[in-house]
PDB file of C-alpha atoms in Angstrom:
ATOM      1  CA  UNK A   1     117.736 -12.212 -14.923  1.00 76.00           C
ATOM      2  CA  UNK A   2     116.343 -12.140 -18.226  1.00 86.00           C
ATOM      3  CA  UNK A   3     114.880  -9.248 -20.130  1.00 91.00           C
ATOM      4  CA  UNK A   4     111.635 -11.089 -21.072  1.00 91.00           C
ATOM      5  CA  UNK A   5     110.950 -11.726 -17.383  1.00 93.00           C
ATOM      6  CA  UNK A   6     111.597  -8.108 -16.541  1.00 93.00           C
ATOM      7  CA  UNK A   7     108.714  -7.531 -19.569  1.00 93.00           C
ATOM      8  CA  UNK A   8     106.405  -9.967 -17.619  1.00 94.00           C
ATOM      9  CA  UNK A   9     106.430  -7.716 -14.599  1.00 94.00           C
ATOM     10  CA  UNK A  10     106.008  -4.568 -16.046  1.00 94.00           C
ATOM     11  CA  UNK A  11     102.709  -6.154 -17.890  1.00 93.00           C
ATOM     12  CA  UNK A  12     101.955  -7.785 -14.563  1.00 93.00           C
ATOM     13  CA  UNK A  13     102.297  -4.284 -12.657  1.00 93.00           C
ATOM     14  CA  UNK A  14     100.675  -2.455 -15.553  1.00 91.00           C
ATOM     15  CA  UNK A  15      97.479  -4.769 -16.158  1.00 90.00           C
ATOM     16  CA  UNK A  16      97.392  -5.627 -12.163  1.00 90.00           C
ATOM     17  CA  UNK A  17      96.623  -9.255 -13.311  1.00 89.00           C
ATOM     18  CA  UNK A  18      98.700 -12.432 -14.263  1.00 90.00           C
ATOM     19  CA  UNK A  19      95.758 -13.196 -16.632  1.00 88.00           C
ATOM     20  CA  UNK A  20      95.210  -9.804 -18.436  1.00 90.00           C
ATOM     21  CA  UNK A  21      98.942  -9.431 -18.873  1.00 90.00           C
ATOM     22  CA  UNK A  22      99.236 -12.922 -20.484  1.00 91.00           C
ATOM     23  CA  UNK A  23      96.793 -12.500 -22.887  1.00 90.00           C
ATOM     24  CA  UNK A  24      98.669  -9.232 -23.914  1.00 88.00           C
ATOM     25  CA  UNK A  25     101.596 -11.167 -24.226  1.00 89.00           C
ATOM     26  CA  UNK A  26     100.189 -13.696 -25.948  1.00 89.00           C
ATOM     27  CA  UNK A  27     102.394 -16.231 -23.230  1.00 91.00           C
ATOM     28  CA  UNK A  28     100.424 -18.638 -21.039  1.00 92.00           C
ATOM     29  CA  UNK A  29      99.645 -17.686 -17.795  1.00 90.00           C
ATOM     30  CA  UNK A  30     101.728 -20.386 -16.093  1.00 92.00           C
ATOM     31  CA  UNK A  31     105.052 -19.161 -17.974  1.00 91.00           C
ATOM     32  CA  UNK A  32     104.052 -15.500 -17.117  1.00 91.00           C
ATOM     33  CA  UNK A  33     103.732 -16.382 -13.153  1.00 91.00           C
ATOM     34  CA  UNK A  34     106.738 -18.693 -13.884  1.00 93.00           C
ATOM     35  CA  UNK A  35     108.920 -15.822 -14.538  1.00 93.00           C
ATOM     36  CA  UNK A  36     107.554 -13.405 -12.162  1.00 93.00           C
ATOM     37  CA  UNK A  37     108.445 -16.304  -9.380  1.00 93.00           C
ATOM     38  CA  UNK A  38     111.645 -16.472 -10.546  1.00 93.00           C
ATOM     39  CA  UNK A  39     112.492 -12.824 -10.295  1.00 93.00           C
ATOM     40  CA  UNK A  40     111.178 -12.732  -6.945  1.00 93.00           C
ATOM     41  CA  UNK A  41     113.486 -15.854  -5.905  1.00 93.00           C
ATOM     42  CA  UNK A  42     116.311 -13.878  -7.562  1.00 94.00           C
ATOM     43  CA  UNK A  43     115.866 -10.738  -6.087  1.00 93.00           C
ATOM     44  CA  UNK A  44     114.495 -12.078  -2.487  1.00 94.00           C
ATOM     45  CA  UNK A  45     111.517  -9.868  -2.999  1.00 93.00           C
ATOM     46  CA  UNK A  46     107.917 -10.663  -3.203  1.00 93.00           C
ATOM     47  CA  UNK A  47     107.198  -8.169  -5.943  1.00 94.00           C
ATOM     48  CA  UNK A  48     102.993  -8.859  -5.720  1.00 93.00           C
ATOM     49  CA  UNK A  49     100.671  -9.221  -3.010  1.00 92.00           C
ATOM     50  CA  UNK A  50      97.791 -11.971  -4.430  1.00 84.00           C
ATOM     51  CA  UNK A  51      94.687 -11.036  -2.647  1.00 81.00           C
ATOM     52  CA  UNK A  52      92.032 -14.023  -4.497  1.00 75.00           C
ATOM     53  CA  UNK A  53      91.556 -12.921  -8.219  1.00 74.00           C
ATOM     54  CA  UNK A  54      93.476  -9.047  -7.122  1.00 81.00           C
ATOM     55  CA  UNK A  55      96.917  -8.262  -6.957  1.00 90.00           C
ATOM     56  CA  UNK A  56      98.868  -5.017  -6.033  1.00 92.00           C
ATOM     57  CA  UNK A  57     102.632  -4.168  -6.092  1.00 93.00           C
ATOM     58  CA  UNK A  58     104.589  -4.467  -3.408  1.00 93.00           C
ATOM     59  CA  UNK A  59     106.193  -1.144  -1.960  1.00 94.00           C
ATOM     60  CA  UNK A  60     109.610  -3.079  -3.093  1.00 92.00           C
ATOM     61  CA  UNK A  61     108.207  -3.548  -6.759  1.00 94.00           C
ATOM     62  CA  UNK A  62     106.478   0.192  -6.655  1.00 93.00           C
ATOM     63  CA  UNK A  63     109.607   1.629  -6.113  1.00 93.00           C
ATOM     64  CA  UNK A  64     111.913  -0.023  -8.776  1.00 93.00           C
ATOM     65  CA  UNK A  65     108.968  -0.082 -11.382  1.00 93.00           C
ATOM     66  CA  UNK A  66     109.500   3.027 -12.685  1.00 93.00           C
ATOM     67  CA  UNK A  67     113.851   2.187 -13.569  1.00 94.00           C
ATOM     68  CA  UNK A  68     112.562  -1.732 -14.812  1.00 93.00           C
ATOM     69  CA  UNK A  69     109.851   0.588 -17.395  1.00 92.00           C
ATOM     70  CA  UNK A  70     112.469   2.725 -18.566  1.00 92.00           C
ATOM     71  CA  UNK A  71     115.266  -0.263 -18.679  1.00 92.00           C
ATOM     72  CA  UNK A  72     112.329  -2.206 -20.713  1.00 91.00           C
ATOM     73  CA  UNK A  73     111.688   0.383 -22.783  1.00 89.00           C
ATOM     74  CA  UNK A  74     115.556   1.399 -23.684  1.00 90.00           C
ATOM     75  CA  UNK A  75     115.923  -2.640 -24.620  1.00 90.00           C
ATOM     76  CA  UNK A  76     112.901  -1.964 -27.079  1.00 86.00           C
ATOM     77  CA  UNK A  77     114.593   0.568 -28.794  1.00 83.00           C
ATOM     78  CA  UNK A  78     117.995  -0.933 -29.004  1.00 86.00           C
ATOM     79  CA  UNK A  79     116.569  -4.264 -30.353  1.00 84.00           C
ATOM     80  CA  UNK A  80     114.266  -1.894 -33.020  1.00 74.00           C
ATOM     81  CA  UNK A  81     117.656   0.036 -34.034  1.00 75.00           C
ATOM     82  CA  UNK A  82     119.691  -3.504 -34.137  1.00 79.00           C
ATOM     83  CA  UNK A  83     117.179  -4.916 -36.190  1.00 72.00           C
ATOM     84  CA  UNK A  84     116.128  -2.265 -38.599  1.00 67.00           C
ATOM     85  CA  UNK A  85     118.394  -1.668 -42.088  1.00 59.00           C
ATOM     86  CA  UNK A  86     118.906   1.642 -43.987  1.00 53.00           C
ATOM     87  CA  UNK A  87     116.120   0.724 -46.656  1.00 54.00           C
ATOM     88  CA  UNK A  88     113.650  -1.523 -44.542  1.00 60.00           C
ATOM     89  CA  UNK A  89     110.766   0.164 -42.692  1.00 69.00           C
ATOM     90  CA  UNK A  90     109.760  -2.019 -39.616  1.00 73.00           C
ATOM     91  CA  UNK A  91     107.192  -1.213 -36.942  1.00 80.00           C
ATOM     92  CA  UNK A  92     104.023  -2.520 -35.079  1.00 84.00           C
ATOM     93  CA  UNK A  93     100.901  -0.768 -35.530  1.00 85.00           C
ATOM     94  CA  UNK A  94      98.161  -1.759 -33.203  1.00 87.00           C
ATOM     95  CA  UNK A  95      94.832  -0.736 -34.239  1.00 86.00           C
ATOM     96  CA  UNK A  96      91.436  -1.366 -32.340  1.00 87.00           C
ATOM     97  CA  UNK A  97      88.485  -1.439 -34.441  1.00 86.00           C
ATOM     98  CA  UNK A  98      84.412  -1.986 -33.628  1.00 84.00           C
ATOM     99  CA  UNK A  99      83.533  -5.919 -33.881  1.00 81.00           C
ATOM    100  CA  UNK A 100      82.412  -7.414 -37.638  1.00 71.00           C
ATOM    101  CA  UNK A 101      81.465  -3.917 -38.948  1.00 70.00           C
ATOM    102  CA  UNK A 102      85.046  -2.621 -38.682  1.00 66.00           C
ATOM    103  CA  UNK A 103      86.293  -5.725 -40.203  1.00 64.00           C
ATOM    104  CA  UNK A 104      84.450  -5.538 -43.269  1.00 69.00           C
ATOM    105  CA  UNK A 105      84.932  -1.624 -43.988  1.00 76.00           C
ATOM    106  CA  UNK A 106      88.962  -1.294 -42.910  1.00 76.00           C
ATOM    107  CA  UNK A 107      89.720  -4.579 -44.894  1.00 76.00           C
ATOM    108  CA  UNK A 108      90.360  -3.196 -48.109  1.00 79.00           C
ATOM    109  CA  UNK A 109      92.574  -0.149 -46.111  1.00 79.00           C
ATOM    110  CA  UNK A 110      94.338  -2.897 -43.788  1.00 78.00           C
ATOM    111  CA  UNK A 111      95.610  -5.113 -46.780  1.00 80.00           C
ATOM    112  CA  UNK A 112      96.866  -2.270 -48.789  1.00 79.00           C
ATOM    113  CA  UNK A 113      98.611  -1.447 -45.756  1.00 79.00           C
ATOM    114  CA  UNK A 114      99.750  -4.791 -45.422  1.00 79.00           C
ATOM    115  CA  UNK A 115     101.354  -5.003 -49.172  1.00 79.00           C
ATOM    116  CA  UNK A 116     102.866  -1.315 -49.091  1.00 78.00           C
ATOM    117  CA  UNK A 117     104.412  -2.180 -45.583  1.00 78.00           C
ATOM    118  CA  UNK A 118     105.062  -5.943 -45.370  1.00 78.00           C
ATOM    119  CA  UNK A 119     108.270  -5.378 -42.972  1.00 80.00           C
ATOM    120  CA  UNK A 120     105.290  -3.652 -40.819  1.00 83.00           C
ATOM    121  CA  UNK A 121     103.451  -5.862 -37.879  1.00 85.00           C
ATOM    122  CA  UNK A 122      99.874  -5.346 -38.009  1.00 83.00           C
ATOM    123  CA  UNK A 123      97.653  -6.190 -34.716  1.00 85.00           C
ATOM    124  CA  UNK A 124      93.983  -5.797 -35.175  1.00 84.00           C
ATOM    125  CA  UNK A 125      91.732  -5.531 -31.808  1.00 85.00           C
ATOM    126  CA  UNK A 126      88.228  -5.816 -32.647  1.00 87.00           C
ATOM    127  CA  UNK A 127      86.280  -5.133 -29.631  1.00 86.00           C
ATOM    128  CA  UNK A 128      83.604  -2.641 -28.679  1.00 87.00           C
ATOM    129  CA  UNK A 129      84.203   1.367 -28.140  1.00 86.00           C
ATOM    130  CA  UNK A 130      84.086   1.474 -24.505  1.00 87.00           C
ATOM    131  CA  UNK A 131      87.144  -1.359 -24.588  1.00 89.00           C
ATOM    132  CA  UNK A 132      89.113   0.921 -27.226  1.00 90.00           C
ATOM    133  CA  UNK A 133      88.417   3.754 -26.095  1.00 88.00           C
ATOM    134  CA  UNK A 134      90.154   2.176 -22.317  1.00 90.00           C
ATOM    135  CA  UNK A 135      92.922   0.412 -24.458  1.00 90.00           C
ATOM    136  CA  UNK A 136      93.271   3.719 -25.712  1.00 90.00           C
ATOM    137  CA  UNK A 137      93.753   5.521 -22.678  1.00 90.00           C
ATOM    138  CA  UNK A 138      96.164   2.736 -21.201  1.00 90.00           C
ATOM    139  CA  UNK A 139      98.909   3.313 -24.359  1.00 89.00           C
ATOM    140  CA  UNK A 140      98.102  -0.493 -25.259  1.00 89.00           C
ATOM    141  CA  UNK A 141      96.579   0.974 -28.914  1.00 90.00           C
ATOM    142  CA  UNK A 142      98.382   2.920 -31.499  1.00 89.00           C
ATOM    143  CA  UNK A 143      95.076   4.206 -33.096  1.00 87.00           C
ATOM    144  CA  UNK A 144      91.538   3.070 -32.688  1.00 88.00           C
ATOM    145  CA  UNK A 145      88.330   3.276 -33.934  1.00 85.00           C
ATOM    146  CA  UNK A 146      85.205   4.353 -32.376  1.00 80.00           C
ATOM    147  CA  UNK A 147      81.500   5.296 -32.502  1.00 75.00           C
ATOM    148  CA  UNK A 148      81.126   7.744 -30.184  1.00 70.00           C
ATOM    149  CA  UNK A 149      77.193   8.605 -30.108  1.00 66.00           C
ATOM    150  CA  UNK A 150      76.655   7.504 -26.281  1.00 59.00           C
ATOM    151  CA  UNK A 151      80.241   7.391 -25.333  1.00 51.00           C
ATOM    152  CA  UNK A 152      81.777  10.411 -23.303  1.00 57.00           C
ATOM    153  CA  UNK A 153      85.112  11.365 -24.716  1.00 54.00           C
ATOM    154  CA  UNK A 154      87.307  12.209 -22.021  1.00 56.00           C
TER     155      UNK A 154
END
């Protein structure tokens, strides 16, 4: 078992599609179903149930998820604390912003950023409010930015 695969099926679970999750894990979506298959051979579990283009947990995979999250998300913070030094600043910011528009006003603000914090990952989103504002909502955004006039806020 390999941490990375135990990633894979947390996006899987989370996203509720081999395709969605890839693209967040910027994997192909061969490798991603590679590594989901292998977990299930390991374990002896189908973890999924593929119905077409849907897929849904099994009651196997529902009830571990929640220990393989936490597990996942302990590993994150080990590897941050391993890999961080007393005078480096390291982090990920993940910022959504409103298609050409955004780009053009926050790209002054993003490469200051960029220079002051160049230990700091920066992932830019640019994609419309209703997709931010659900990226948002799903933890898969830091901060985002939206325009609001026809869009309901909660």
């Amino acid at each position: 078992m390999d941490i990375t695969h135990l990633k894979y099926f947390v996006e899987v679970a989370r996203h509720k599609s081999f395709t969605k999750a890839a693209q967040m894990l910027h994997v192909s979506q061969p490798s991603l179903s590679k590594a989901v298959r292998l977990l299930e051979s390991e374990w002896d579990k189908q973890l999924f149930r593929r119905r077409g283009h849907r897929i849904e947990l099994t009651d196997e995979a529902c009830a571990v998820l929640p220990q393989i999250e936490e597990l996942v998300r302990r590993f994150e913070v080990l590897e941050h604390q391993m890999n961080q030094t007393d005078d480096e600043e390291k982090g990920e910011l993940s910022l959504g912003i409103p298609p050409m528009i955004g780009t053009f006003i926050f790209t002054p603000l993003l490469k200051y950023m960029c220079e002051r914090h160049p230990n700091w990952e920066l992932v830019i989103v640019e994609e419309g409010s209703v997709g931010i504002r659900r990226r948002l909502l799903q933890q898969e955004l830091n901060l985002g930015i939206v325009i609001t006039d026809n869009l309901p806020l909660r």
